[in-house]
CSV table of C-alpha atoms and ligand atoms in Angstrom, one decimal:
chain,number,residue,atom,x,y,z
A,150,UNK,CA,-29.7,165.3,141.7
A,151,UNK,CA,-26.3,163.8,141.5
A,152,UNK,CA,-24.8,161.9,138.2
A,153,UNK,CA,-22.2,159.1,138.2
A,154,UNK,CA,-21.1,159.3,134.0
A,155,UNK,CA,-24.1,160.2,132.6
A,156,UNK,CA,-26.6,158.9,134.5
A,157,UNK,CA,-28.9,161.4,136.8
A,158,UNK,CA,-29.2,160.3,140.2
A,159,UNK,CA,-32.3,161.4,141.6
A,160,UNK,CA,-32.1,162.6,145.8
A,161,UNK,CA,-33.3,159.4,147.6
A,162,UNK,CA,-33.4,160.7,150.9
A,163,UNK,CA,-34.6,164.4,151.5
A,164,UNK,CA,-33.2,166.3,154.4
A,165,UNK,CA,-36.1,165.5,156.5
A,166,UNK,CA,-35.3,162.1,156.2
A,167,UNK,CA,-38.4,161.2,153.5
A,168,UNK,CA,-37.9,158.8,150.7
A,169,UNK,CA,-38.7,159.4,147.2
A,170,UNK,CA,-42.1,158.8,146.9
A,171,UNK,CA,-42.9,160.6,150.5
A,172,UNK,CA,-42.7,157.3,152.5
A,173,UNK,CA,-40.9,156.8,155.3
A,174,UNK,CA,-38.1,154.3,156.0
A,175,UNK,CA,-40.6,151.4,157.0
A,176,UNK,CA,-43.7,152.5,155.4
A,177,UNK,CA,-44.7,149.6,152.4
A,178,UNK,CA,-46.5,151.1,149.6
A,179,UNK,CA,-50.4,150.0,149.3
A,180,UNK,CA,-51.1,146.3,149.1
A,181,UNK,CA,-54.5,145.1,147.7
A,182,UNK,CA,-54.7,141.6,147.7
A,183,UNK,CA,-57.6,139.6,145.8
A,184,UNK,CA,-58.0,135.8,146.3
A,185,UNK,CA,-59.4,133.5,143.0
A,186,UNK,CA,-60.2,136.0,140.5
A,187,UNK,CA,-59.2,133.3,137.8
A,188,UNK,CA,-62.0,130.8,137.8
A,189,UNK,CA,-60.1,128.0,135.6
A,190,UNK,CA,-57.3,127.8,137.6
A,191,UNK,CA,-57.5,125.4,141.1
A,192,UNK,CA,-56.5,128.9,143.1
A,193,UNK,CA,-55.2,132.5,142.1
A,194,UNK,CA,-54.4,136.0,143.0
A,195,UNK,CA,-54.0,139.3,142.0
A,196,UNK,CA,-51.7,141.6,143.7
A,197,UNK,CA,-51.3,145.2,143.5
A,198,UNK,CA,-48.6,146.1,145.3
A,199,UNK,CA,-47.5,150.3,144.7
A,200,UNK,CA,-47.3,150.5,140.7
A,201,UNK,CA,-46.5,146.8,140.6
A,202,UNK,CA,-49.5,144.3,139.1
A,203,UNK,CA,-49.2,140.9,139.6
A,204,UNK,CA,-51.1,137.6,138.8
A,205,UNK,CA,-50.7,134.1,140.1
A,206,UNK,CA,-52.5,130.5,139.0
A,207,UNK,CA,-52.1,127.8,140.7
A,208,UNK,CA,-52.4,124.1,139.3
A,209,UNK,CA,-52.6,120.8,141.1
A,210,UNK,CA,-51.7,118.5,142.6
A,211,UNK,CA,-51.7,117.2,139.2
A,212,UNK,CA,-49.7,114.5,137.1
A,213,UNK,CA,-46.2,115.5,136.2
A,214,UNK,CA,-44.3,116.9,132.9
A,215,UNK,CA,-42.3,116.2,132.0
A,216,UNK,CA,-43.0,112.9,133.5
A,217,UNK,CA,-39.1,112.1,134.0
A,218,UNK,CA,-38.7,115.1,137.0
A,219,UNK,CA,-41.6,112.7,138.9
A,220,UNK,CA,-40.6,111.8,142.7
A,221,UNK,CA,-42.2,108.5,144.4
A,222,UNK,CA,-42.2,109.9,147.8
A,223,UNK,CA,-43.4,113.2,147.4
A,224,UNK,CA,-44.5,116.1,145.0
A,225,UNK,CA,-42.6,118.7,143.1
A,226,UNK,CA,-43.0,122.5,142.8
A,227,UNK,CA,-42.6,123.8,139.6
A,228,UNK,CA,-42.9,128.3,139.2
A,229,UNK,CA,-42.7,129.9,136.0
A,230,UNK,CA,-42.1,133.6,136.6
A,231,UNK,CA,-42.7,135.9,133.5
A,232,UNK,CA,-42.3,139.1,133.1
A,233,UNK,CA,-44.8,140.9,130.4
A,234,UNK,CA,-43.3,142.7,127.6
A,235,UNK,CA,-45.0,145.7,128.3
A,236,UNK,CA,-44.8,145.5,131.9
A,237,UNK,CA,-41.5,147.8,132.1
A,238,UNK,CA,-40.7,150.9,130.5
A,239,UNK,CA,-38.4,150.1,127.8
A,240,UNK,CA,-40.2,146.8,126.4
A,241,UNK,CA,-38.7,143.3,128.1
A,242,UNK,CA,-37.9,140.7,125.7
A,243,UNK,CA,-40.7,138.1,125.7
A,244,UNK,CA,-39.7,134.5,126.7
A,245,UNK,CA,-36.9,132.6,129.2
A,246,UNK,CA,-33.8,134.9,130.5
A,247,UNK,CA,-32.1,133.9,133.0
A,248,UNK,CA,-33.3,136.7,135.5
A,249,UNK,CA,-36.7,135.3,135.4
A,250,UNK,CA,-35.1,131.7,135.6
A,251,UNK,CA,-33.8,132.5,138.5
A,252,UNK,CA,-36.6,134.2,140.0
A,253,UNK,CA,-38.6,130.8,139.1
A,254,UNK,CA,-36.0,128.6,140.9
A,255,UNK,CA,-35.7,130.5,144.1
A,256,UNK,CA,-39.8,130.7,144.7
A,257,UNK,CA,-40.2,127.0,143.4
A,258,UNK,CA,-38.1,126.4,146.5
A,259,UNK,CA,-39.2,128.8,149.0
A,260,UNK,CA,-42.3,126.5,148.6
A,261,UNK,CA,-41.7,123.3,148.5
A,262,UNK,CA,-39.9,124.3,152.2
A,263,UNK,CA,-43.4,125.0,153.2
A,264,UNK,CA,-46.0,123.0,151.7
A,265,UNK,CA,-46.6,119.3,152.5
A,266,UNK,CA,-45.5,117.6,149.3
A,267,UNK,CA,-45.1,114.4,150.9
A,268,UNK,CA,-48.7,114.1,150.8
A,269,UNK,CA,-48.9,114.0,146.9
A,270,UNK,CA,-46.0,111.8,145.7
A,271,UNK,CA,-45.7,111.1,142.0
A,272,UNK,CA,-48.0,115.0,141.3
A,273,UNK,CA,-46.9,118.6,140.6
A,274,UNK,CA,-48.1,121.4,142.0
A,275,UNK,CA,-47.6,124.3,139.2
A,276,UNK,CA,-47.4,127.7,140.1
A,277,UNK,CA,-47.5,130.6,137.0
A,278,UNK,CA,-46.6,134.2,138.4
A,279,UNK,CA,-47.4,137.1,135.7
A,280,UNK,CA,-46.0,140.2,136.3
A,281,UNK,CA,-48.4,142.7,134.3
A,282,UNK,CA,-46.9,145.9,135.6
A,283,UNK,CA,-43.4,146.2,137.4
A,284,UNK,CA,-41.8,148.8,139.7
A,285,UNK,CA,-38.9,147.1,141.8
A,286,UNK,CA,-40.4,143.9,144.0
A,287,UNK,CA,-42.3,141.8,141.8
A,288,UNK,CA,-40.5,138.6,143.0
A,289,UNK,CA,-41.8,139.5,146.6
A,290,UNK,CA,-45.2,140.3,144.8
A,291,UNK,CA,-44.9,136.9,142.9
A,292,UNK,CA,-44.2,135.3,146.4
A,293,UNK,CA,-47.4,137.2,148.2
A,294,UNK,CA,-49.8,136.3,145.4
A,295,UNK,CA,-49.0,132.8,144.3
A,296,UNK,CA,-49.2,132.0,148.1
A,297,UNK,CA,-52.8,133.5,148.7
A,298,UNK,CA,-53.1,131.4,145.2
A,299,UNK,CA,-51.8,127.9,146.8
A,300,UNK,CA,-54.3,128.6,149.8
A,301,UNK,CA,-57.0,129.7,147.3
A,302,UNK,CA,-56.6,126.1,145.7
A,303,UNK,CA,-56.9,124.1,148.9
A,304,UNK,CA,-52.9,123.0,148.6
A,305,UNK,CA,-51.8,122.4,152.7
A,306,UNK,CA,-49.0,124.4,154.1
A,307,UNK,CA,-47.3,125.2,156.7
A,308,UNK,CA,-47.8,129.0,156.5
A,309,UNK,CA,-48.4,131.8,154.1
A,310,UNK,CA,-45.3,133.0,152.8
A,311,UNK,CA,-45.1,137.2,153.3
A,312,UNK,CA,-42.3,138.3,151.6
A,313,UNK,CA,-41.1,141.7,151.0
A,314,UNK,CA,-37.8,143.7,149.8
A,315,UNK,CA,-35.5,145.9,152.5
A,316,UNK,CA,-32.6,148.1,151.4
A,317,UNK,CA,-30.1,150.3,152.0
A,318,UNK,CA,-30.8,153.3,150.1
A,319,UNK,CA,-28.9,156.9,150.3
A,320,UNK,CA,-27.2,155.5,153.5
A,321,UNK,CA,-30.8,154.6,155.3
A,322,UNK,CA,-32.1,151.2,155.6
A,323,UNK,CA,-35.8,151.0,153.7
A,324,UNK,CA,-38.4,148.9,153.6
A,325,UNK,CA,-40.3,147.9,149.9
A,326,UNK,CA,-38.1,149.5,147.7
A,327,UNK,CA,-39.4,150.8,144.5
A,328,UNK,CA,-37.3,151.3,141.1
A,329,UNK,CA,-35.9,154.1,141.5
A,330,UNK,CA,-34.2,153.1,145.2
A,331,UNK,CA,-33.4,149.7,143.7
A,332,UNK,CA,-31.7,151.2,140.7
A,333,UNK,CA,-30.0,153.6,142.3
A,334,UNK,CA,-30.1,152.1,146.2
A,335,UNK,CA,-26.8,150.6,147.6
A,336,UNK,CA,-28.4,147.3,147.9
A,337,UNK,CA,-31.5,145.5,147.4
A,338,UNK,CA,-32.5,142.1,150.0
A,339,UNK,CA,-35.6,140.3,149.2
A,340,UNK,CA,-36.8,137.8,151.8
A,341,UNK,CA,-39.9,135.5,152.8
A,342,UNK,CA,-40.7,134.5,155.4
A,343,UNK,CA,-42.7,131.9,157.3
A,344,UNK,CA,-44.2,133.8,160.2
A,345,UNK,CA,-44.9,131.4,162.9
A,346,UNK,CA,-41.7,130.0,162.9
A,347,UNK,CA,-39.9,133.2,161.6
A,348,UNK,CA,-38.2,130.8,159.4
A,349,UNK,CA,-36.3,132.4,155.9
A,350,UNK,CA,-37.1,130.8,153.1
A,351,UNK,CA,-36.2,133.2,150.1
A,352,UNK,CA,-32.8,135.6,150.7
A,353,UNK,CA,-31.3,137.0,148.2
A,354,UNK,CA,-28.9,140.0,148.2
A,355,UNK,CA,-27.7,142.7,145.5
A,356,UNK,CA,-25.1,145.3,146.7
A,357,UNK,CA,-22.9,145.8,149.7
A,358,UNK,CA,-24.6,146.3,153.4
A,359,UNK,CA,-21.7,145.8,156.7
A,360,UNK,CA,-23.0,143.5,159.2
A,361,UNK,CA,-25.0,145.8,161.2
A,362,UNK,CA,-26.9,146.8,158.3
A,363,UNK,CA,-28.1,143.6,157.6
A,364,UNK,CA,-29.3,142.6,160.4
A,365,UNK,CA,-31.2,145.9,160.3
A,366,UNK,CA,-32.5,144.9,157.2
A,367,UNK,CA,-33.6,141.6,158.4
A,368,UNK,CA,-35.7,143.0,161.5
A,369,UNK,CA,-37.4,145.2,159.1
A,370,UNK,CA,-38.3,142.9,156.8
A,371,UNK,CA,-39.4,140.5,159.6
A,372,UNK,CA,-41.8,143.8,160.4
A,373,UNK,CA,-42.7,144.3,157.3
A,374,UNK,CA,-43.5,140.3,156.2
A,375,UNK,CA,-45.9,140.6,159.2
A,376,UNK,CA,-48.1,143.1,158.4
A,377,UNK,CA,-48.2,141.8,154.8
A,378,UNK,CA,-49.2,138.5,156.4
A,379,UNK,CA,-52.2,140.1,157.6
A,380,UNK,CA,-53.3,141.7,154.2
A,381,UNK,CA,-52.5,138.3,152.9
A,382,UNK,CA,-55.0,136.7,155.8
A,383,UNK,CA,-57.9,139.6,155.3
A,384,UNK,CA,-57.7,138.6,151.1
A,385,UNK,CA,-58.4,134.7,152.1
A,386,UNK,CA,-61.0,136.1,155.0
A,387,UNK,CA,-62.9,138.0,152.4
A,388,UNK,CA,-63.6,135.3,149.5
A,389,UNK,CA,-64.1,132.4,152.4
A,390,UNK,CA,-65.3,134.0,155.3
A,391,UNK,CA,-69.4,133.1,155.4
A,392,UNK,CA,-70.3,136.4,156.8
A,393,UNK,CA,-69.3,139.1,154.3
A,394,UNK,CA,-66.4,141.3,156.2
A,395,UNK,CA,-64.9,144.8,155.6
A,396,UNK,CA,-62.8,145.6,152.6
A,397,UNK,CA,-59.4,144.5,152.6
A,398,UNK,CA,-57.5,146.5,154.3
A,399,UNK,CA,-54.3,147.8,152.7
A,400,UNK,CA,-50.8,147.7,154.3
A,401,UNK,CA,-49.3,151.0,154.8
A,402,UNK,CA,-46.1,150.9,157.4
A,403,UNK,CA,-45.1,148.3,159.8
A,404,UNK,CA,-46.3,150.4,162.7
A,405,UNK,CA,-49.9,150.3,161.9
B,546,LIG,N1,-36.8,145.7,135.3
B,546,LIG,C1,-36.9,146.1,134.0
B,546,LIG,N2,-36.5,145.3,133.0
B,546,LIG,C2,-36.1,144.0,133.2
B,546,LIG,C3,-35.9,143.6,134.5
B,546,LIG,C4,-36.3,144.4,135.6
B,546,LIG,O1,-37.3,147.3,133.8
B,546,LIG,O2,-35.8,143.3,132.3
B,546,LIG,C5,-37.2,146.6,136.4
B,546,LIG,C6,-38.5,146.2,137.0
B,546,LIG,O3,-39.2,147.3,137.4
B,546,LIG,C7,-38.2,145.4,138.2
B,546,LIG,C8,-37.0,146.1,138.7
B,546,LIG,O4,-36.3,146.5,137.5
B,546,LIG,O5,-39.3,145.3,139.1
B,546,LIG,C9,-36.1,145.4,139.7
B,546,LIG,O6,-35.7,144.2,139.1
B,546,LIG,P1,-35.1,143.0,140.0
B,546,LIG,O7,-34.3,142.1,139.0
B,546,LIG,O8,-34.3,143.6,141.1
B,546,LIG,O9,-36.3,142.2,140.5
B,546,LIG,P2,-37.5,142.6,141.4
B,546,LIG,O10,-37.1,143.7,142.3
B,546,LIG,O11,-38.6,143.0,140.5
B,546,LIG,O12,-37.9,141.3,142.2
């Protein structure tokens, strides 16, 4: 342990070059992945993503409010992130703050890059991401489920969105950070991406990386938005697919 004033700071990288929790630098924590558990919203998912537990609901294409943000030519993407109260450890003020305004706006237009809203002018497609349980990532875990939710309720797209968080944490450049290595990391970069095109539609950056670093970070996260993709896929296989299939497999490290 090291301490800056009196904060601890726990040894993020052991000498063998191990993170925190045993992983290594591009190993993801488990992903499970279950498409429409909520039967009176149009589509939804639950994520569980290492100790984080997310929900998403998806609503429309339905009529706008309020009616004043409608667009004649094509639909608009509203997201309301919220963060439970007793999804932290030290209990989050319930309602609005601007971190989870934010976290709303960026996601609301991650996805109106991807869907096809010109097909349903003058409608809203609604998108409610609850985070029930947090631990560093829920924005990329909002991202993952409310787009297995869109799929779930039928909304056209060009792609799944994968997303994921990459760091640089105790010098070393990490995939899926959890809280600890986003507390105490040296910088935190959570991306999605649209994985035929390998288009970026959500980057956001906390912390200082040089140049090199980052693109370092951004081939990781490329890695790691893939294999996500396919836990994302296998989710959507397993409530559609006629045939019943094997469980859905978790993700655990880009190489596998
Ligand atoms: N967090 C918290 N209280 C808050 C906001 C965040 O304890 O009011 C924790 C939570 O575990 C969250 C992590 O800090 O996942 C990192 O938050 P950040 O703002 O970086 O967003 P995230 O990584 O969850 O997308």
């Amino acid at each position: 342990m090291g301490s800056v004033g009196a904060k601890e700071i726990p040894q993020l990288i052991t000498p063998d070059g191990r993170r925190i929790d045993g992983r290594l630098p591009d190993e993801l924590r488990q992903l499970r992945i279950v498409a429409g558990p909520l039967h009176r919203a149009d589509g939804s998912a639950y994520v569980e993503w290492g100790l984080n537990k997310v929900m998403a609901a998806v609503y429309g294409p339905r009529e706008v409010h309020p009616r004043h943000l409608q667009q004649n030519n094509k639909a608009i993407v509203q997201c309301k992130y919220n963060m439970a109260a007793f999804s932290v450890d030290e209990r989050k003020r319930p309602g609005l703050d601007r971190r989870s305004q934010e976290i709303s706006k960026v996601i609301a237009e991650a996805f109106e890059s991807v869907i096809f809203v010109e097909e349903f002018p003058r409608t809203s497609i609604d998108v409610y991401i609850e985070v029930l349980q947090a631990n560093a990532g829920t924005r990329c875990a909002g991202v993952v489920a409310a787009s297995v939710a869109l799929a779930d309720a039928g909304i056209p797209m060009v792609d799944l969105l994968p997303s994921v968080a990459v760091g640089k944490v105790g010098g070393k450049i990490c995939l899926d950070l959890k809280k600890e290595e986003d507390n105490f990391g040296e910088a935190d970069l959570p991306m999605a991406l649209v994985p035929q095109s390998g288009r970026l539609v959500l980057l956001q950056m906390e912390g200082h990386m040089t140049r090199d670093e980052l693109s370092q970070s951004l081939d990781l996260g490329v890695k790691g938005c893939r294999s996500i993709y396919e836990v994302m896929r296998a989710a959507l296989r397993e409530k559609y697919s006629v045939e019943p299939s094997a469980a859905t497999p978790a993700a655990a490290g880009v190489g596998q």
